[in-house]
């Protein structure tokens, strides 16, 4: 490790404590469960140490990255058959010598969502994902003192998004406010494996082992989400599933429909793959629709703000205002002073433009020569951006969970904005851990 990096590593460590304190200050400030607070903080740092400093971690993340990139490459075969040169990434050519026309998100990244969704559905059908989810659920239950439903939901959110709500659907009606906030926070503080292909395609040329880092970030973000949500809204009731981890009711089924509707169990593996591909198509179209709508709305607001007096000869814009608000968090991540502006721009714009646009912006910025971000800062930002922390996701998750338990819709909707805030802080904690431990 470079000696000159140590002050910024210490700053990231202080940032972890400061952000946790901010969660408590902006919460209900009720009596804390120190077993959960201490257990989640210790688990987050232990997972971080295993991810960055454990001798076998480099090999593990390299292997995972190789597998994900290989799967992503394999998924291109069908896309190329349908779209031809539009499916080629920059610099690639077809066997007949046809060159790529450049990067097109809809043609080169979104099809990966369909393929990954089908693959996940197949893994659920054969029981692989259930076994992994149960393993993490037991880990979270025993180390952090959570209720069984919280542990199961948190474990599922490492791999899926809104679908995790259906895994704990039988317990949502009786959940306390603290449990509901944790469920929503975990959903927004992680990313689903079904959309991971988009991020890998954006960053694989600028972030070494990007797929491994994204999986590591989602795992570390669970105890960080627990820490933040329990500091903000400590448990004051008696959870129904406090005594054990409940059964996963999705056994032998693919991940439930992302629109909240239960789907019939597939009769065989082929049907499971077809169902998963259908759900992936819905997700891909949904992602495209969100980008079209929110980037368009952002442009309209920017036009209105541009009518106001410029500040520093630069017109006002949504992303500029959000960058001002998130500037302190860029500092707390342990970035160097010359990197603060880049970090603030990315951390602020994600609220409106989604993490998809933020990751592509990060890739574009880091592709400059020389790269403006150090390897440690690049890793810290990659971890801090790993989550569905934006206005659109809040609506999706609040609406999806409310549809499962309509009589709790008021409670869930009131927790929506708070969950967006706690998820944002949770991803920042994950970024601080990376800022302390990542290699230079």
Short mmCIF file of C-alpha atoms in Angstrom, two decimals, residues 113-125 163 194 252-259 261-284:
data_model
loop_
_atom_site.label_atom_id
_atom_site.label_comp_id
_atom_site.label_asym_id
_atom_site.label_seq_id
_atom_site.Cartn_x
_atom_site.Cartn_y
_atom_site.Cartn_z
CA UNK A 113 -30.79 -8.70 -18.50
CA UNK A 114 -32.97 -11.19 -20.40
CA UNK A 115 -30.23 -13.83 -20.48
CA UNK A 116 -29.20 -13.42 -16.83
CA UNK A 117 -32.84 -13.51 -15.71
CA UNK A 118 -33.41 -16.79 -17.56
CA UNK A 119 -30.19 -18.21 -16.08
CA UNK A 120 -31.24 -17.25 -12.56
CA UNK A 121 -34.66 -18.83 -13.12
CA UNK A 122 -32.95 -22.06 -14.15
CA UNK A 123 -30.70 -21.99 -11.07
CA UNK A 124 -33.76 -21.46 -8.87
CA UNK A 125 -35.55 -24.37 -10.51
CA UNK A 163 -38.59 -10.51 -5.87
CA UNK A 194 -30.26 -10.21 -13.21
CA UNK A 252 -38.17 -25.38 -6.89
CA UNK A 253 -39.64 -22.18 -8.34
CA UNK A 254 -37.90 -19.42 -10.25
CA UNK A 255 -37.72 -15.96 -8.72
CA UNK A 256 -41.27 -14.59 -8.49
CA UNK A 257 -42.50 -12.04 -10.96
CA UNK A 258 -40.94 -8.63 -10.52
CA UNK A 259 -44.35 -6.96 -10.82
CA UNK A 261 -47.72 -11.26 -9.31
CA UNK A 262 -47.28 -14.88 -8.33
CA UNK A 263 -46.53 -17.12 -11.31
CA UNK A 264 -47.30 -20.85 -11.56
CA UNK A 265 -44.38 -23.15 -10.77
CA UNK A 266 -42.66 -24.36 -13.97
CA UNK A 267 -43.21 -27.97 -14.97
CA UNK A 268 -39.62 -28.43 -16.15
CA UNK A 269 -36.32 -26.63 -16.65
CA UNK A 270 -37.17 -25.39 -20.15
CA UNK A 271 -40.38 -23.77 -18.89
CA UNK A 272 -38.40 -22.18 -16.05
CA UNK A 273 -35.94 -20.68 -18.55
CA UNK A 274 -38.80 -19.39 -20.71
CA UNK A 275 -40.53 -17.81 -17.69
CA UNK A 276 -37.24 -16.25 -16.59
CA UNK A 277 -36.59 -14.84 -20.05
CA UNK A 278 -40.07 -13.31 -20.05
CA UNK A 279 -39.45 -11.66 -16.70
CA UNK A 280 -36.06 -10.46 -17.95
CA UNK A 281 -37.71 -8.88 -20.98
CA UNK A 282 -40.09 -7.00 -18.66
CA UNK A 283 -37.14 -5.79 -16.59
CA UNK A 284 -35.18 -4.70 -19.67
#
